[in-house]
mmCIF file of C-alpha atoms in Angstrom:
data_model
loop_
_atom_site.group_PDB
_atom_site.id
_atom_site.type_symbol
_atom_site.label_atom_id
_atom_site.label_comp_id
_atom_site.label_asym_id
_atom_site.label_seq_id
_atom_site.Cartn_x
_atom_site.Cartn_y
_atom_site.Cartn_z
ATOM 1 C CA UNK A 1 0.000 0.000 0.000
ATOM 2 C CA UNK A 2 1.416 3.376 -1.136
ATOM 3 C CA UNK A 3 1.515 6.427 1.147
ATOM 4 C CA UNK A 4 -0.828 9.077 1.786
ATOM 5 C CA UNK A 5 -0.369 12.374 0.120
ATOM 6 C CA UNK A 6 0.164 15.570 2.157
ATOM 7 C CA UNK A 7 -0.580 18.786 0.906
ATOM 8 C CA UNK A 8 -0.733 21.205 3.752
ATOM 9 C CA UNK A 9 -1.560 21.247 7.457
ATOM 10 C CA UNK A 10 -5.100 22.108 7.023
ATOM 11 C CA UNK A 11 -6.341 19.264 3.461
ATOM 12 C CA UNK A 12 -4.436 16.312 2.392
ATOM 13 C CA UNK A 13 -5.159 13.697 -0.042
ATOM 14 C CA UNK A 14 -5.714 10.025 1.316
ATOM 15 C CA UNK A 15 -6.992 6.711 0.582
ATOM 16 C CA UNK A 16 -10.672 7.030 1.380
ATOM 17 C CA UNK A 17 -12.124 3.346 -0.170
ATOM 18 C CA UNK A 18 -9.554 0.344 -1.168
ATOM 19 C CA UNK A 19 -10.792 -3.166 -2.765
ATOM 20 C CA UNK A 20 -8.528 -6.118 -3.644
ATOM 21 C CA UNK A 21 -9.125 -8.589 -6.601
ATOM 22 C CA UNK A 22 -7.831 -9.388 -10.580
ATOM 23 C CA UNK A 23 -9.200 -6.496 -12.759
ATOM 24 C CA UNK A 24 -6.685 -6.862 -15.499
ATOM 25 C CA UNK A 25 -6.930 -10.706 -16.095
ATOM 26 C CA UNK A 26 -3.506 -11.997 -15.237
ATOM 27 C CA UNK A 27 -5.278 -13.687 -12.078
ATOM 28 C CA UNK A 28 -3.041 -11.955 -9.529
ATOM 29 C CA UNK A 29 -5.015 -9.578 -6.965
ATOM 30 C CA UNK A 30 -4.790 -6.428 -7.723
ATOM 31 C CA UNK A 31 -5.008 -3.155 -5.404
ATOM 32 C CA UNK A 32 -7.849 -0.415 -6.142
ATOM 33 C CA UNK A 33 -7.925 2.479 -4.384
ATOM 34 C CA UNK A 34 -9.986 6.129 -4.499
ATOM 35 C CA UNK A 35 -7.938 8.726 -3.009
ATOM 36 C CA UNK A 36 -9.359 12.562 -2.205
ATOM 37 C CA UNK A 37 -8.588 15.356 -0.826
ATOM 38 C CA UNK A 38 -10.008 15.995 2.760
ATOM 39 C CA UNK A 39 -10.331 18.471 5.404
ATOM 40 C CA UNK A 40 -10.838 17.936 9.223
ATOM 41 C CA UNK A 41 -14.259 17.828 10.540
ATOM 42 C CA UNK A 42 -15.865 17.819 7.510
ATOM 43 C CA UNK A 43 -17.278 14.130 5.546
ATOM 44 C CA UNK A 44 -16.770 16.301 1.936
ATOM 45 C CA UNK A 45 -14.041 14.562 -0.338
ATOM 46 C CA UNK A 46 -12.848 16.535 -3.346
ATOM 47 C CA UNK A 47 -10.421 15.312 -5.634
ATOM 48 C CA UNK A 48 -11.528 11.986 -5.889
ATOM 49 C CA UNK A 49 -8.806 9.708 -7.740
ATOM 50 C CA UNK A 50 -9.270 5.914 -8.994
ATOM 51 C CA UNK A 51 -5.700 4.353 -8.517
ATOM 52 C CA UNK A 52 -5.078 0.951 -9.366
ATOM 53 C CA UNK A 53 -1.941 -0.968 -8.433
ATOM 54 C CA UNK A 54 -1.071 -3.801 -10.567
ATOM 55 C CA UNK A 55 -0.492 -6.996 -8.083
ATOM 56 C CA UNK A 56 2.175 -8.553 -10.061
ATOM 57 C CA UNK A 57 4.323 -5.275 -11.004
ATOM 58 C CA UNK A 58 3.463 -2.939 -8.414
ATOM 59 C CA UNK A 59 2.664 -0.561 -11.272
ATOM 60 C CA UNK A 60 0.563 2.284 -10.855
ATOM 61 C CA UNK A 61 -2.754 3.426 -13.198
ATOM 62 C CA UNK A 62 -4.436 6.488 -12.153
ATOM 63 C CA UNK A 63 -7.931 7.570 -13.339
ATOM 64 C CA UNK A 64 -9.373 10.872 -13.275
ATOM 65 C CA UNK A 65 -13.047 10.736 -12.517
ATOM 66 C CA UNK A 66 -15.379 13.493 -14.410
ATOM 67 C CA UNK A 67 -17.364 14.195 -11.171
ATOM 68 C CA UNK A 68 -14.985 13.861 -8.248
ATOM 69 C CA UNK A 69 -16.559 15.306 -5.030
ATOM 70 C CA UNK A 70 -18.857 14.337 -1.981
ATOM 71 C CA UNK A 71 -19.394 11.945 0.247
ATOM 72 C CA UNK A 72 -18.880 8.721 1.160
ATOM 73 C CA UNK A 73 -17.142 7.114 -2.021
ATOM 74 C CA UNK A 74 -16.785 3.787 -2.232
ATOM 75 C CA UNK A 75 -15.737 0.641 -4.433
ATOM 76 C CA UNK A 76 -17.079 -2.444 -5.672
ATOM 77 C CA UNK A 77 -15.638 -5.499 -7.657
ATOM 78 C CA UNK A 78 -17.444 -7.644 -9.405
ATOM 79 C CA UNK A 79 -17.852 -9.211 -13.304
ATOM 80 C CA UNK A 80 -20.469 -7.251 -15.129
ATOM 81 C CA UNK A 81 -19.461 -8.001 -18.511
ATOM 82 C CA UNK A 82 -19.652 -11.613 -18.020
ATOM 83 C CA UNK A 83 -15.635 -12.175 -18.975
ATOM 84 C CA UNK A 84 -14.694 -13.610 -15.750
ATOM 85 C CA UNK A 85 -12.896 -10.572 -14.518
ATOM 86 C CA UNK A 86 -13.640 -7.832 -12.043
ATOM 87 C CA UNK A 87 -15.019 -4.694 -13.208
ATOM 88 C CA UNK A 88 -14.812 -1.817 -10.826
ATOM 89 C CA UNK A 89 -17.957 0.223 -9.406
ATOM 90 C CA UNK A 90 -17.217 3.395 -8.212
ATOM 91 C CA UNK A 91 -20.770 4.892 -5.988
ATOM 92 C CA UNK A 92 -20.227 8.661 -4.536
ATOM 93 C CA UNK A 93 -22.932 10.633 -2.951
ATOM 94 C CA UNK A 94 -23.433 14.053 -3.907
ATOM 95 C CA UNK A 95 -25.150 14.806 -0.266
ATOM 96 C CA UNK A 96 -28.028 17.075 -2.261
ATOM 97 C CA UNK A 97 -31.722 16.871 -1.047
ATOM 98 C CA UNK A 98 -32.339 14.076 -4.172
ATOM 99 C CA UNK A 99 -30.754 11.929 -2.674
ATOM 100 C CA UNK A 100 -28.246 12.181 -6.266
ATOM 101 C CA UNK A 101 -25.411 9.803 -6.443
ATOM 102 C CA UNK A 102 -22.408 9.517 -9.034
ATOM 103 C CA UNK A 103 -21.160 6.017 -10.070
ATOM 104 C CA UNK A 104 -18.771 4.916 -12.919
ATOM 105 C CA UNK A 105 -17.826 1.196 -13.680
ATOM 106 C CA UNK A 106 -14.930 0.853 -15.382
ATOM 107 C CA UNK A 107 -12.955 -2.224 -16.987
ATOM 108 C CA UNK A 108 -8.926 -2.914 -16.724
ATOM 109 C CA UNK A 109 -8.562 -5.564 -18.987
ATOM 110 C CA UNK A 110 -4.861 -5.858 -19.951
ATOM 111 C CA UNK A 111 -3.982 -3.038 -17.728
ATOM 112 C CA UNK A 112 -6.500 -0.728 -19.681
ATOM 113 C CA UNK A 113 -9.120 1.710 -18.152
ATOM 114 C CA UNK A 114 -12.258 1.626 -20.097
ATOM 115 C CA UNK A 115 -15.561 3.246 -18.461
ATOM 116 C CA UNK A 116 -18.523 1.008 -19.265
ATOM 117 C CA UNK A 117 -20.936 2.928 -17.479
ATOM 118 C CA UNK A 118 -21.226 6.920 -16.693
ATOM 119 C CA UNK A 119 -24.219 7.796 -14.358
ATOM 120 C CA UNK A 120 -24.393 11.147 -16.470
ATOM 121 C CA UNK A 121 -24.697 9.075 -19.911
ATOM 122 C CA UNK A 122 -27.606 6.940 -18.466
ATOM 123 C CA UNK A 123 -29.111 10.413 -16.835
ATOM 124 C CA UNK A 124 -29.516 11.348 -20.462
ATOM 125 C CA UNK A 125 -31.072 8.199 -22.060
ATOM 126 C CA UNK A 126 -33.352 7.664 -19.462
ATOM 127 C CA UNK A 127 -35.971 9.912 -19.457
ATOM 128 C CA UNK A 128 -39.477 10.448 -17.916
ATOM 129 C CA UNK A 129 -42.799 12.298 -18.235
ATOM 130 C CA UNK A 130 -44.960 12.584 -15.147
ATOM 131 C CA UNK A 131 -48.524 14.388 -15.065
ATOM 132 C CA UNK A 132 -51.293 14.304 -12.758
ATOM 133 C CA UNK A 133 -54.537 13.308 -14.207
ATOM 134 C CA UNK A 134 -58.229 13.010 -12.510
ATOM 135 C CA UNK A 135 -59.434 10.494 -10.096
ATOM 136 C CA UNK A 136 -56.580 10.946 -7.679
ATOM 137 C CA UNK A 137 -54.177 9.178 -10.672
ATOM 138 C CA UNK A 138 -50.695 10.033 -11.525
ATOM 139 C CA UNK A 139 -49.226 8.841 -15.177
ATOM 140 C CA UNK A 140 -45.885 8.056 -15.548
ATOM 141 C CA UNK A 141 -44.357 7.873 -18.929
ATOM 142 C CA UNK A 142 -40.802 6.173 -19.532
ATOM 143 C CA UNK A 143 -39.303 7.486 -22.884
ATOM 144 C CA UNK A 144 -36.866 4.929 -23.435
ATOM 145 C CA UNK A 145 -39.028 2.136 -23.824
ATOM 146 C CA UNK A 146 -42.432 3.310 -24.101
ATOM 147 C CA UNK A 147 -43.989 1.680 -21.397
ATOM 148 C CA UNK A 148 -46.568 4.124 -18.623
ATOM 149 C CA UNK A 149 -47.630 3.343 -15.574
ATOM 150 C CA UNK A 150 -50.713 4.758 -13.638
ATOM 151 C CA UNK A 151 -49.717 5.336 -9.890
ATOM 152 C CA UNK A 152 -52.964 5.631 -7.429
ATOM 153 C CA UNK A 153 -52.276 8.396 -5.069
ATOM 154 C CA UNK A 154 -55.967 8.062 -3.067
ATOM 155 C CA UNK A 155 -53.836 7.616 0.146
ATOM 156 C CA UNK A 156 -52.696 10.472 0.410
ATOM 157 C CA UNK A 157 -53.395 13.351 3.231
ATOM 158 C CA UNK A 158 -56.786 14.523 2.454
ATOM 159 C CA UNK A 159 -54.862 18.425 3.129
ATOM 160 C CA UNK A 160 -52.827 17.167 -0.366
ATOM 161 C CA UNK A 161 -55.943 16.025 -1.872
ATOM 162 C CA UNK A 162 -57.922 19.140 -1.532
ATOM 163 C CA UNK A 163 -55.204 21.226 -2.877
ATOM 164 C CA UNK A 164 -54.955 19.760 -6.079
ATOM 165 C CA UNK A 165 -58.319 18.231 -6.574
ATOM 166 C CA UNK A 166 -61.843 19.258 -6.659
ATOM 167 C CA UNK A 167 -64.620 17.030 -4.855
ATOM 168 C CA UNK A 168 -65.791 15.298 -7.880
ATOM 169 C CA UNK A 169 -61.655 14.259 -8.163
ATOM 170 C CA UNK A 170 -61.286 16.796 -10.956
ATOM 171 C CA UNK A 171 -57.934 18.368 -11.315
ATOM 172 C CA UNK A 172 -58.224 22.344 -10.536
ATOM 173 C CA UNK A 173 -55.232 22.796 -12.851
ATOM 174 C CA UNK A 174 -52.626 21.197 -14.719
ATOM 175 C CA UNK A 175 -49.752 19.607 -12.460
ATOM 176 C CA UNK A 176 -46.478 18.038 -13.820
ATOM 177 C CA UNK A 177 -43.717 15.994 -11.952
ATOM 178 C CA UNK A 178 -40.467 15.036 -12.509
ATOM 179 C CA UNK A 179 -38.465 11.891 -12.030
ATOM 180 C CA UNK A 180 -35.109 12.558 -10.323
ATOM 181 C CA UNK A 181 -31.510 11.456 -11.557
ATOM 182 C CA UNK A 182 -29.979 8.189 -10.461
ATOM 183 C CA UNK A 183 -29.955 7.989 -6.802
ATOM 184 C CA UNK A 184 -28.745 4.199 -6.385
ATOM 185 C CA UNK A 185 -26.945 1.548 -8.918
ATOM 186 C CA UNK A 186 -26.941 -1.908 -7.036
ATOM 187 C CA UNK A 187 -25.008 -5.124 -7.886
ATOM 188 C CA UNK A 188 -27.015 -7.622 -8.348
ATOM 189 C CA UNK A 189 -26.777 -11.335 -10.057
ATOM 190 C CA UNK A 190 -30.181 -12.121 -10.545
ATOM 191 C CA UNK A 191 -29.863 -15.177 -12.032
ATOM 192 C CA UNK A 192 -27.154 -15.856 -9.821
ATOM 193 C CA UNK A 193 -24.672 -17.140 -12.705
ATOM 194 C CA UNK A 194 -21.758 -14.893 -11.609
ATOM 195 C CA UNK A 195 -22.293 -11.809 -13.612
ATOM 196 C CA UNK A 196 -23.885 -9.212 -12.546
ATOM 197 C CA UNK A 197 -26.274 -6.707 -13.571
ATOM 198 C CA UNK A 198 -27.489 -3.405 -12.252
ATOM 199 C CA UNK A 199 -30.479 -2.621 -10.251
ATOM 200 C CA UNK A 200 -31.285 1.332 -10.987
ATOM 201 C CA UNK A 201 -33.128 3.801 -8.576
ATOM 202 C CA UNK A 202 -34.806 6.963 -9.245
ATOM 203 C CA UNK A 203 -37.394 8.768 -7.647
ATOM 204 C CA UNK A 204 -40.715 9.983 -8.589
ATOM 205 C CA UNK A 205 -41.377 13.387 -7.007
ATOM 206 C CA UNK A 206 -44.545 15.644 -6.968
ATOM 207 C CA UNK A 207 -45.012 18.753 -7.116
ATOM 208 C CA UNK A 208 -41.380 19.239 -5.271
ATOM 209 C CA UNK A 209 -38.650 16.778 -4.647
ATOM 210 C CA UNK A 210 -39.957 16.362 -1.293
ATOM 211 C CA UNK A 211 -43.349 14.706 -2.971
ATOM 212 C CA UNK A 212 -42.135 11.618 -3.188
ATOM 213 C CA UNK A 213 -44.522 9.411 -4.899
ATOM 214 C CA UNK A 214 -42.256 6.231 -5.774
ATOM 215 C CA UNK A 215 -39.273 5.185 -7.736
ATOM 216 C CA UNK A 216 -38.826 3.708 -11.414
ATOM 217 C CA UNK A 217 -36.504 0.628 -10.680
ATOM 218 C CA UNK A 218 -34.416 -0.360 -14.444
ATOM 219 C CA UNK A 219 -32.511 -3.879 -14.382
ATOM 220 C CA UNK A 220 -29.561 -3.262 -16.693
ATOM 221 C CA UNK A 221 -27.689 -6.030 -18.481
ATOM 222 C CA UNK A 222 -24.343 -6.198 -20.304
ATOM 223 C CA UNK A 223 -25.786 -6.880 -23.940
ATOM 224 C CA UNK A 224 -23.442 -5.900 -27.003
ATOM 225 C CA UNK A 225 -21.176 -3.544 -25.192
ATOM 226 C CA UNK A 226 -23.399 -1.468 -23.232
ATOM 227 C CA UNK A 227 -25.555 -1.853 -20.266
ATOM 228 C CA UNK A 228 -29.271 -3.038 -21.915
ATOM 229 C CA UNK A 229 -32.715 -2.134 -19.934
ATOM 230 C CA UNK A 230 -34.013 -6.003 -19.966
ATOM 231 C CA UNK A 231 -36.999 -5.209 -16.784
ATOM 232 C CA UNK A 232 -38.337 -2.112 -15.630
ATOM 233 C CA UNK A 233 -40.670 -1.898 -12.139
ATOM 234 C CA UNK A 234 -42.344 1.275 -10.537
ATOM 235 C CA UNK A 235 -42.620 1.154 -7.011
ATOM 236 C CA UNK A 236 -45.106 2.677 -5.250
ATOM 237 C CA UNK A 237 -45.532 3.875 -1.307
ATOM 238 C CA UNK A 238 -48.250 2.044 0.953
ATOM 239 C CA UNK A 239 -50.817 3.511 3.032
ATOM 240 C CA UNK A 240 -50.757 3.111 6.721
ATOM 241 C CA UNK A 241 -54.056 1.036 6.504
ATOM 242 C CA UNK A 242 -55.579 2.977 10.225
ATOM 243 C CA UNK A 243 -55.938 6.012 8.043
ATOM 244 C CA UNK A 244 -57.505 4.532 4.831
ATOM 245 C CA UNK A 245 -61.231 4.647 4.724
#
């Protein structure tokens, strides 16, 4: 393990997350670190730095990360691409009220960094349309693969109700939401063959980010060199079943 990296007396860069396993295919354990930048008495990172140490050489690769501060970063290997060799999953928290997260998977085959998925690429292809319609009914519409779903919101306070509704469950005006960026990319092998795929979160708000009214939940597979929506889920909240009627 290399040394930590002082700059001055007040922020210095250190190893913040470290994983061990092959990423380059030789079948020697490699070292992967994230080093950043941090200050005392504060949980914020900047500088965030993907280093990986070759376990056979002692070489080092460093890899400069587009979005590279917040909180809480952290490492996963595991074989997405189904080649028998760990890919690396990099998960950083962006401590906003959205609950937004960063996260990057990259491959080192042959000592080569290649990013395989960039939470700001699938921000972009993923996209949503939310609207409120009558009868207490929200619509949610997913762009990418033309599937909607009708979400029941009945259960809510009566207070919310009122405010948007009439008493015949009319709406009094138009109302949009918005579906948030990723806020959670999970490792999981579903069919439990050794590869794994990624289990998406993002959250259905309201009329404001605090409205939360569910989440759309996108499996991801590796399919042709890119990470392929094969299942896609909305789920909702329950009601506390002393208050419904």
């Amino acid at each position: 393990m290399f040394n930590f990296f002082f700059m001055n007396n007040r922020a210095y860069r250190k190893i913040v997350a470290y994983a061990r396993g092959d990423v380059n295919g030789d079948r020697i354990a490699d070292n992967i670190y994230l080093t950043g930048i941090t200050t005392p008495n504060s949980p914020f990172i900047q500088g965030i730095t993907l280093i990986i140490q070759n376990g056979r050489t002692g070489k080092l690769t460093r890899v400069q990360l587009g979005e590279n501060a917040g909180y809480n970063p952290r490492l996963f290997l595991g074989d997405f691409t189904g080649d028998g060799v760990n890919d690396i999953l990099i998960s950083i928290d962006t401590g906003g009220s959205g609950a937004i997260m960063y996260h990057y998977i990259y491959s080192f085959i042959n000592n080569i960094p290649k990013l395989i998925f960039d939470f700001n690429v699938y921000n972009e292809q993923y996209q949503y349309e939310v609207t409120y319609k009558d009868n207490y009914k929200v619509e949610v519409i997913s762009n990418e693969n033309k599937e909607k779903y009708i979400i029941d919101i009945s259960y809510k306070e009566k207070e919310y109700l009122d405010e948007i509704y009439s008493a015949d469950g009319k709406l009094k005006s138009p109302i949009s939401g918005f579906v948030n960026p990723l806020s959670g990319l999970y490792p999981v092998d579903f069919d439990a063959n050794g590869v794994y795929e990624l289990l998406a979160y993002q959250k259905i708000a309201g009329r404001y980010n605090a409205d939360s009214l569910g989440y759309v939940l996108n499996s991801l597979k590796w399919e042709k060199n890119v990470f392929d929506l094969y299942n896609q889920n909305i789920a909702i909240f329950g009601a506390d079943l002393s208050m419904v009627k």
